[in-house]
Tab-separated table of C-alpha atoms and ligand atoms in Angstrom:
chain	number	residue	atom	x	y	z
B	1	MET	CA	-13.101	-3.141	-9.501
B	2	SER	CA	-15.669	-0.680	-10.749
B	3	GLY	CA	-15.803	-0.167	-14.506
B	4	SER	CA	-15.079	3.536	-14.157
B	5	VAL	CA	-11.402	3.078	-13.260
B	6	ARG	CA	-8.998	4.169	-15.993
B	7	CYS	CA	-6.918	1.277	-17.209
B	8	LEU	CA	-3.148	1.612	-17.475
B	9	VAL	CA	-0.851	0.602	-20.303
B	10	ALA	CA	2.707	0.889	-19.038
B	11	GLY	CA	5.920	0.270	-20.964
B	12	ASN	CA	8.799	-1.280	-19.040
B	13	TRP	CA	11.943	-0.669	-21.061
B	14	LYS	CA	14.072	-2.769	-18.697
B	15	MET	CA	17.810	-2.210	-19.457
B	16	ASN	CA	17.220	-0.778	-22.920
B	17	GLY	CA	17.448	2.642	-24.477
B	18	VAL	CA	19.892	5.509	-24.803
B	19	LEU	CA	19.067	9.170	-25.320
B	20	GLU	CA	18.891	9.162	-29.096
B	21	GLU	CA	16.558	6.154	-29.168
B	22	ALA	CA	14.378	7.684	-26.471
B	23	ARG	CA	14.070	10.931	-28.432
B	24	SER	CA	12.994	9.162	-31.603
B	25	PHE	CA	10.547	7.025	-29.609
B	26	VAL	CA	8.871	10.125	-28.176
B	27	SER	CA	8.746	11.882	-31.523
B	28	GLU	CA	7.055	8.834	-33.069
B	29	LEU	CA	4.494	8.439	-30.261
B	30	GLY	CA	1.018	8.975	-31.623
B	31	ASN	CA	-1.924	10.277	-29.678
B	32	ASN	CA	-3.661	8.326	-26.975
B	33	PRO	CA	-7.076	7.685	-28.577
B	34	ALA	CA	-8.942	7.606	-25.247
B	35	PRO	CA	-7.133	9.445	-22.446
B	36	GLU	CA	-10.307	9.408	-20.333
B	37	ARG	CA	-10.334	5.600	-20.344
B	38	VAL	CA	-6.675	4.653	-20.759
B	39	GLU	CA	-3.633	6.056	-19.006
B	40	VAL	CA	-0.279	5.561	-20.721
B	41	ALA	CA	2.968	5.378	-18.755
B	42	LEU	CA	6.601	4.687	-19.540
B	43	MET	CA	9.304	3.250	-17.306
B	44	PRO	CA	12.642	3.924	-19.016
B	45	PRO	CA	15.980	3.254	-17.298
B	46	PHE	CA	16.991	5.744	-14.564
B	47	THR	CA	19.431	7.422	-16.947
B	48	LEU	CA	16.586	8.638	-19.184
B	49	LEU	CA	14.116	9.842	-16.554
B	50	GLN	CA	15.220	13.493	-16.470
B	51	ALA	CA	15.410	13.794	-20.241
B	52	LEU	CA	12.028	12.159	-20.872
B	53	ALA	CA	9.981	13.796	-18.128
B	54	GLU	CA	9.000	16.945	-20.025
B	55	PRO	CA	8.535	15.478	-23.546
B	56	LEU	CA	6.380	12.673	-22.119
B	57	ARG	CA	4.360	15.113	-20.026
B	58	GLN	CA	3.584	17.056	-23.190
B	59	LYS	CA	2.266	13.856	-24.767
B	60	GLY	CA	0.145	13.046	-21.707
B	61	VAL	CA	2.294	10.038	-20.801
B	62	SER	CA	3.041	9.387	-17.123
B	63	LEU	CA	6.590	8.638	-16.024
B	64	GLY	CA	7.735	5.791	-13.813
B	65	ALA	CA	10.917	4.041	-12.691
B	66	GLN	CA	11.752	0.351	-12.709
B	67	ASN	CA	13.103	0.073	-9.185
B	68	VAL	CA	13.810	2.115	-6.057
B	69	TYR	CA	15.756	1.763	-2.828
B	70	TYR	CA	13.929	1.970	0.474
B	71	GLU	CA	16.146	4.406	2.380
B	72	PRO	CA	15.490	8.142	1.951
B	73	LYS	CA	19.187	9.154	1.589
B	74	GLY	CA	22.696	8.424	2.766
B	75	ALA	CA	25.601	6.092	2.204
B	76	PHE	CA	23.985	3.586	-0.177
B	77	THR	CA	26.282	3.735	-3.194
B	78	GLY	CA	24.495	3.164	-6.467
B	79	SER	CA	20.988	3.408	-5.033
B	80	ILE	CA	18.141	5.765	-5.939
B	81	SER	CA	15.632	6.989	-3.356
B	82	PRO	CA	11.883	7.501	-3.783
B	83	MET	CA	12.288	11.293	-3.443
B	84	MET	CA	14.895	11.292	-6.218
B	85	LEU	CA	12.319	9.620	-8.456
B	86	ARG	CA	9.725	12.210	-7.510
B	87	ASP	CA	12.279	14.892	-8.242
B	88	CYS	CA	12.631	13.509	-11.796
B	89	GLY	CA	8.874	13.653	-12.324
B	90	CYS	CA	8.019	10.011	-11.649
B	91	VAL	CA	4.564	9.087	-10.440
B	92	TYR	CA	5.015	5.299	-10.686
B	93	VAL	CA	7.640	2.818	-9.635
B	94	ILE	CA	7.774	-0.879	-10.508
B	95	ILE	CA	8.531	-2.958	-7.429
B	96	GLY	CA	9.263	-6.682	-7.172
B	97	HIS	CA	9.663	-7.446	-10.876
B	98	SER	CA	10.505	-11.137	-11.339
B	99	GLU	CA	13.801	-10.204	-13.002
B	100	ARG	CA	14.808	-8.447	-9.779
B	101	ARG	CA	13.536	-11.302	-7.638
B	102	ASP	CA	15.201	-14.038	-9.729
B	103	ILE	CA	18.363	-12.377	-11.072
B	104	ILE	CA	19.211	-9.834	-8.363
B	105	GLY	CA	17.835	-11.926	-5.495
B	106	GLU	CA	15.302	-9.447	-4.144
B	107	ARG	CA	13.176	-10.919	-1.361
B	108	ASP	CA	9.722	-10.154	0.048
B	109	GLU	CA	11.135	-8.274	3.028
B	110	GLN	CA	12.981	-5.790	0.778
B	111	ILE	CA	9.930	-5.523	-1.449
B	112	ARG	CA	7.781	-4.692	1.564
B	113	LYS	CA	10.212	-1.927	2.597
B	114	LYS	CA	10.304	-0.545	-0.942
B	115	MET	CA	6.492	-0.393	-1.056
B	116	ARG	CA	6.397	1.566	2.186
B	117	ALA	CA	9.138	3.917	1.053
B	118	ALA	CA	7.423	4.537	-2.297
B	119	TRP	CA	4.137	5.324	-0.556
B	120	SER	CA	5.836	7.691	1.898
B	121	ALA	CA	7.186	9.688	-1.028
B	122	GLY	CA	3.804	9.748	-2.789
B	123	LEU	CA	4.746	7.337	-5.579
B	124	GLU	CA	2.323	4.705	-6.842
B	125	PRO	CA	3.974	1.291	-6.754
B	126	ILE	CA	3.254	-1.229	-9.495
B	127	LEU	CA	3.820	-4.403	-7.526
B	128	CYS	CA	4.721	-7.335	-9.772
B	129	ILE	CA	3.674	-10.848	-8.880
B	130	GLY	CA	3.683	-14.084	-10.835
B	131	GLU	CA	4.428	-17.786	-10.731
B	132	HIS	CA	7.145	-19.859	-12.409
B	133	LEU	CA	6.169	-22.524	-14.932
B	134	GLU	CA	6.859	-25.363	-12.523
B	135	GLU	CA	4.619	-23.739	-9.922
B	136	ARG	CA	1.770	-23.422	-12.435
B	137	GLU	CA	2.229	-27.017	-13.551
B	138	ASN	CA	2.108	-28.182	-9.937
B	139	GLY	CA	-1.115	-26.282	-9.263
B	140	GLN	CA	0.697	-23.829	-6.962
B	141	THR	CA	-0.176	-20.589	-8.797
B	142	ASN	CA	-2.699	-19.239	-6.303
B	143	ASN	CA	-0.532	-20.133	-3.305
B	144	VAL	CA	2.452	-18.342	-4.813
B	145	LEU	CA	0.401	-15.230	-5.619
B	146	LYS	CA	-1.204	-15.230	-2.185
B	147	LYS	CA	2.211	-15.339	-0.558
B	148	GLN	CA	3.536	-12.529	-2.773
B	149	LEU	CA	0.475	-10.401	-1.965
B	150	ALA	CA	0.832	-11.101	1.740
B	151	ILE	CA	3.456	-8.341	1.924
B	152	LEU	CA	0.465	-5.966	1.734
B	153	GLU	CA	-1.068	-7.481	4.867
B	154	GLY	CA	-2.029	-4.723	7.268
B	155	GLY	CA	0.352	-2.341	5.550
B	156	ILE	CA	-1.518	-0.310	2.934
B	157	PRO	CA	-1.840	3.289	4.110
B	158	GLU	CA	-5.276	4.897	3.764
B	159	ALA	CA	-4.283	7.417	1.097
B	160	ALA	CA	-1.874	5.171	-0.808
B	161	SER	CA	-2.325	4.307	-4.479
B	162	LEU	CA	-1.511	0.853	-5.707
B	163	THR	CA	-1.435	-1.105	-8.959
B	164	ILE	CA	-0.643	-4.810	-9.259
B	165	ALA	CA	0.929	-6.398	-12.328
B	166	TYR	CA	0.326	-10.110	-12.781
B	167	GLU	CA	3.268	-11.369	-14.816
B	168	PRO	CA	3.564	-15.146	-15.085
B	169	VAL	CA	7.341	-15.621	-15.207
B	170	TRP	CA	7.069	-18.220	-17.975
B	171	ALA	CA	5.338	-15.667	-20.223
B	172	ILE	CA	7.951	-12.920	-19.866
B	173	GLY	CA	10.056	-12.419	-22.977
B	174	THR	CA	9.188	-15.911	-24.235
B	175	GLY	CA	6.479	-15.111	-26.768
B	176	LYS	CA	4.157	-17.373	-24.734
B	177	THR	CA	1.181	-15.573	-23.248
B	178	ALA	CA	-1.184	-16.990	-20.727
B	179	THR	CA	-4.488	-17.907	-22.380
B	180	PRO	CA	-7.419	-15.537	-21.792
B	181	GLU	CA	-8.965	-18.318	-19.613
B	182	GLN	CA	-5.843	-18.555	-17.438
B	183	VAL	CA	-5.675	-14.765	-17.222
B	184	GLU	CA	-9.348	-14.418	-16.307
B	185	GLU	CA	-9.140	-17.066	-13.608
B	186	THR	CA	-5.920	-15.704	-12.131
B	187	HIS	CA	-7.012	-12.057	-12.192
B	188	ALA	CA	-10.259	-13.030	-10.462
B	189	PHE	CA	-8.227	-14.702	-7.727
B	190	ILE	CA	-5.961	-11.640	-7.354
B	191	HIS	CA	-8.899	-9.204	-7.126
B	192	GLU	CA	-10.504	-11.470	-4.528
B	193	GLU	CA	-7.309	-11.601	-2.509
B	194	LEU	CA	-6.898	-7.806	-2.747
B	195	GLN	CA	-10.439	-7.352	-1.452
B	196	ARG	CA	-9.602	-9.630	1.451
B	197	LEU	CA	-6.552	-7.440	2.142
B	198	GLY	CA	-8.806	-4.394	2.161
B	199	ARG	CA	-7.800	-2.749	-1.118
B	200	ASP	CA	-8.902	-3.877	-4.553
B	201	CYS	CA	-7.054	-2.009	-7.305
B	202	ARG	CA	-6.068	-2.194	-10.959
B	203	VAL	CA	-4.482	-5.497	-11.944
B	204	LEU	CA	-2.399	-5.311	-15.125
B	205	TYR	CA	-1.392	-8.327	-17.180
B	206	GLY	CA	2.227	-8.636	-18.304
B	207	GLY	CA	4.130	-11.250	-20.288
B	208	SER	CA	4.668	-11.135	-24.067
B	209	VAL	CA	1.850	-8.660	-24.658
B	210	ASN	CA	2.023	-7.513	-28.288
B	211	PRO	CA	-0.250	-5.837	-30.842
B	212	GLY	CA	-1.496	-9.264	-31.980
B	213	ASN	CA	-2.715	-10.531	-28.617
B	214	ALA	CA	-3.524	-7.243	-26.842
B	215	ALA	CA	-7.172	-7.049	-27.940
B	216	ALA	CA	-8.073	-10.443	-26.470
B	217	LEU	CA	-6.085	-9.839	-23.282
B	218	MET	CA	-7.431	-6.324	-22.692
B	219	LYS	CA	-11.012	-7.586	-23.090
B	220	THR	CA	-10.539	-10.313	-20.517
B	221	PRO	CA	-12.606	-9.698	-17.381
B	222	GLY	CA	-10.505	-8.560	-14.424
B	223	VAL	CA	-7.723	-7.138	-16.622
B	224	ASN	CA	-7.226	-3.404	-16.040
B	225	GLY	CA	-4.361	-2.788	-18.437
B	226	ALA	CA	-0.953	-4.129	-19.421
B	227	LEU	CA	2.681	-3.987	-18.374
B	228	VAL	CA	4.543	-4.304	-21.646
B	229	GLY	CA	8.215	-5.189	-22.056
B	230	GLY	CA	9.644	-5.842	-25.532
B	231	ALA	CA	6.695	-4.410	-27.476
B	232	SER	CA	7.020	-1.071	-25.628
B	233	LEU	CA	10.411	-0.330	-27.177
B	234	LYS	CA	8.862	0.710	-30.487
B	235	ALA	CA	6.348	3.548	-30.518
B	236	ASP	CA	4.068	1.923	-33.096
B	237	SER	CA	3.708	-1.433	-31.339
B	238	PHE	CA	3.292	0.266	-27.956
B	239	MET	CA	0.570	2.570	-29.294
B	240	ALA	CA	-1.173	-0.377	-30.983
B	241	ILE	CA	-1.499	-1.944	-27.520
B	242	VAL	CA	-2.817	1.357	-26.146
B	243	ALA	CA	-5.392	1.377	-28.966
B	244	ALA	CA	-6.447	-2.191	-28.112
B	245	ALA	CA	-6.928	-1.183	-24.465
B	246	ALA	CA	-8.959	1.860	-25.535
B	247	GLU	CA	-11.171	-0.366	-27.687
B	248	ALA	CA	-11.719	-2.839	-24.865
B	249	ASN	CA	-12.530	-0.325	-22.109
S	1	LIG	P1	7.746	-8.844	-22.235
S	1	LIG	O1	6.540	-8.050	-22.665
S	1	LIG	O2	8.974	-8.538	-23.007
S	1	LIG	O3	7.418	-10.312	-22.142
S	1	LIG	O4	8.075	-8.375	-20.730
S	1	LIG	C1	7.066	-8.327	-19.809
S	1	LIG	C2	7.563	-7.668	-18.575
S	1	LIG	O5	8.350	-8.239	-17.842
S	1	LIG	C3	7.095	-6.304	-18.282
S	1	LIG	O6	7.460	-5.918	-16.998
């Protein structure tokens, strides 16, 4: 990746937040210290997208969703289409988060369809990949990531935008982060694999990122930003991570 690419710090609220909390969060959001080097984005639950679109736009924060269905419209009760997300002002959508893979049972084939559907609607997918602890301990990390990235094989349209989030499953919500050495090595492998697939892009790190560890992680070679869960729920801790990314880039 060339050094001139803006890094991305994105907050994934998961299933958290109601209107009142979202309003106070936005009112407490400070300024992005380096908008030319760091992009800030927020992925609240679907129910808050409409309400947050305009206030976040005014603060220069991009809007994204946490999931999408792959059909454009029709009898799919409870599902949300890519165009509906665009209609709410989303530019990003998280696809293939490990919580959806492991809890909801989402498989590569659905993830592949969701990527295509997001691209067709002009959304930028943030494709999440990552290994389980047992896989890391058995030396399977690169094989797992390679297989997860294989859904991109031959399928990335010319004009499509793409961001990858490397989120080791064992580091999500556990307070355990991968060491900068593990992150550097794994991000290097992912960038290499993306080049082989014909499209290198930003690779974010995710998994217990907080204001205390963000500086070291954001400085790690091959890291182009962060996907933040728990620490994105409070404006001050989220903005501290943004500041660390600004410092590092
Ligand atoms: P935590 O930052 O809470 O570990 O969550 C990471 C994550 O899953 C972001 O998508």
